[in-house]
């Protein structure tokens, strides 16, 4: 009977040891996940960038009010998933059209350039209507950013 030993463990030490082992296991898992996500994360980012390259915008027709002087003009932007379909002025009052005769041709010019696949930075702004074009280009840029995926 001298070969048997009785081991007495205090419950407090047993609990502390279990908590310490649990924390070590969690820290080890966390470390492995963080290190593996750095390697795999780059691939995931490039895949998500490729997805964004495939579909840049939320497709739809969006309208924004633009304040020009005392008049309010509604600018309508038609977006496809990949590019801009058209930019139009909707519900344009005759008084606004008379006061600002360059509005309609300017919007049509910008719409043609965007529909041809040009980016906002590549749009050619003419000197005759540069202020009108800047207002419209800024508004269209904001609308495109709001509806970018």
Coordinates of C-alpha atoms in Angstrom, one line a residue:
X1 CA 0.0 0.0 0.0
X2 CA 2.9 2.2 0.2
X3 CA 2.8 2.5 -3.7
X4 CA -0.4 4.4 -3.9
X5 CA -0.4 8.1 -3.5
X6 CA -3.2 10.5 -3.0
X7 CA -3.0 13.8 -4.8
X8 CA -5.0 16.6 -3.3
X9 CA -5.6 19.5 -5.7
X10 CA -7.1 22.7 -4.5
X11 CA -10.1 23.7 -6.7
X12 CA -8.8 27.3 -7.0
X13 CA -5.5 26.2 -8.6
X14 CA -7.4 23.9 -10.9
X15 CA -9.7 26.7 -12.1
X16 CA -6.7 29.2 -12.6
X17 CA -4.9 26.6 -14.6
X18 CA -7.9 25.9 -16.8
X19 CA -8.4 29.6 -17.4
X20 CA -4.8 30.1 -18.3
X21 CA -4.8 27.2 -20.7
X22 CA -8.0 28.5 -22.3
X23 CA -6.5 32.0 -22.8
X24 CA -3.4 30.5 -24.3
X25 CA -5.5 28.4 -26.8
X26 CA -7.5 31.5 -27.8
X27 CA -4.4 33.6 -28.2
X28 CA -2.8 30.8 -30.4
X29 CA -6.0 30.6 -32.6
X30 CA -6.1 34.4 -32.9
X31 CA -2.4 34.5 -33.9
X32 CA -2.9 31.8 -36.5
X33 CA -6.0 33.5 -37.9
X34 CA -4.2 36.9 -38.1
X35 CA -1.1 35.5 -39.8
X36 CA -3.1 33.5 -42.3
X37 CA -5.4 36.4 -43.1
X38 CA -2.4 38.6 -44.1
X39 CA -1.4 36.0 -46.8
X40 CA -5.0 35.2 -47.8
X41 CA -6.2 38.8 -47.3
X42 CA -4.3 40.1 -50.3
X43 CA -5.9 37.6 -52.5
X44 CA -9.3 38.4 -51.1
X45 CA -8.7 42.1 -51.6
X46 CA -7.7 41.6 -55.2
X47 CA -10.8 39.5 -55.7
X48 CA -13.0 42.2 -54.3
X49 CA -11.3 44.8 -56.4
X50 CA -11.9 42.6 -59.4
X51 CA -15.5 42.4 -58.4
X52 CA -15.7 46.2 -58.1
X53 CA -14.0 46.4 -61.5
X54 CA -16.8 44.3 -63.0
X55 CA -19.6 46.2 -61.4
X56 CA -18.8 49.7 -60.3
X57 CA -22.2 51.3 -59.8
X58 CA -25.6 50.5 -58.5
X59 CA -27.7 50.4 -61.7
X60 CA -30.6 52.8 -61.7
X61 CA -31.8 56.3 -62.5
X62 CA -31.0 59.0 -59.9
X63 CA -32.1 62.6 -59.7
X64 CA -30.4 65.5 -57.8
X65 CA -31.5 69.1 -57.5
X66 CA -28.9 71.6 -58.4
X67 CA -29.2 75.2 -57.2
X68 CA -28.2 77.7 -59.9
X69 CA -28.8 81.3 -58.9
X70 CA -32.4 81.4 -57.7
X71 CA -33.4 78.5 -59.9
X72 CA -33.5 74.8 -59.0
X73 CA -32.7 72.3 -61.8
X74 CA -33.2 68.6 -61.6
X75 CA -30.2 66.6 -63.0
X76 CA -31.0 63.0 -63.8
X77 CA -28.2 60.4 -64.0
X78 CA -28.8 57.0 -65.6
X79 CA -26.2 54.4 -64.4
X80 CA -25.6 50.9 -65.7
X81 CA -23.6 48.5 -63.5
X82 CA -20.5 49.3 -65.4
X83 CA -20.8 52.9 -66.8
X84 CA -22.9 56.0 -67.2
X85 CA -25.7 55.7 -69.7
X86 CA -26.9 59.3 -69.8
X87 CA -27.1 62.6 -68.0
X88 CA -30.2 64.7 -68.6
X89 CA -32.0 67.8 -67.2
X90 CA -35.6 66.9 -66.3
X91 CA -38.5 69.2 -65.7
X92 CA -36.5 72.2 -67.0
X93 CA -38.6 75.3 -66.8
X94 CA -38.7 77.7 -69.7
X95 CA -37.6 80.5 -67.5
X96 CA -34.5 78.6 -66.4
X97 CA -33.8 77.6 -70.0
X98 CA -34.1 81.3 -71.0
X99 CA -31.9 82.5 -68.2
X100 CA -29.3 79.8 -68.6
X101 CA -29.2 78.9 -72.3
X102 CA -26.0 76.9 -72.0
X103 CA -27.4 74.4 -69.5
X104 CA -29.1 72.0 -72.0
X105 CA -26.2 71.8 -74.5
X106 CA -23.7 71.5 -71.7
X107 CA -25.5 68.6 -70.1
X108 CA -25.8 66.9 -73.5
X109 CA -22.1 67.4 -74.2
X110 CA -21.2 65.9 -70.8
X111 CA -23.6 63.0 -71.3
X112 CA -22.1 62.1 -74.7
X113 CA -18.6 62.1 -73.2
X114 CA -19.6 59.9 -70.3
X115 CA -21.6 57.5 -72.4
X116 CA -18.5 57.2 -74.7
X117 CA -16.7 55.7 -71.7
X118 CA -14.7 58.7 -70.5
X119 CA -14.0 59.1 -66.8
X120 CA -14.9 62.3 -64.9
X121 CA -11.2 63.4 -65.1
X122 CA -11.1 63.0 -68.9
X123 CA -14.1 65.2 -69.6
X124 CA -13.2 68.1 -71.9
X125 CA -14.5 71.5 -70.5
X126 CA -14.9 74.2 -73.1
X127 CA -14.1 77.9 -72.3
X128 CA -17.5 79.1 -73.4
X129 CA -19.4 77.3 -70.7
X130 CA -16.7 76.4 -68.2
X131 CA -18.6 77.5 -65.1
X132 CA -21.8 75.8 -66.1
X133 CA -19.8 72.6 -67.0
X134 CA -17.9 72.7 -63.7
X135 CA -21.2 72.8 -61.7
X136 CA -22.7 69.9 -63.7
X137 CA -19.5 67.9 -63.6
X138 CA -19.2 68.3 -59.8
X139 CA -22.8 67.3 -59.3
X140 CA -22.5 64.2 -61.6
X141 CA -19.3 63.2 -59.8
X142 CA -21.0 63.4 -56.4
X143 CA -23.9 61.4 -57.7
X144 CA -21.6 58.7 -59.1
X145 CA -19.7 58.5 -55.9
X146 CA -22.9 58.1 -53.9
X147 CA -24.0 55.2 -56.0
X148 CA -20.6 53.5 -56.4
X149 CA -20.5 50.0 -55.0

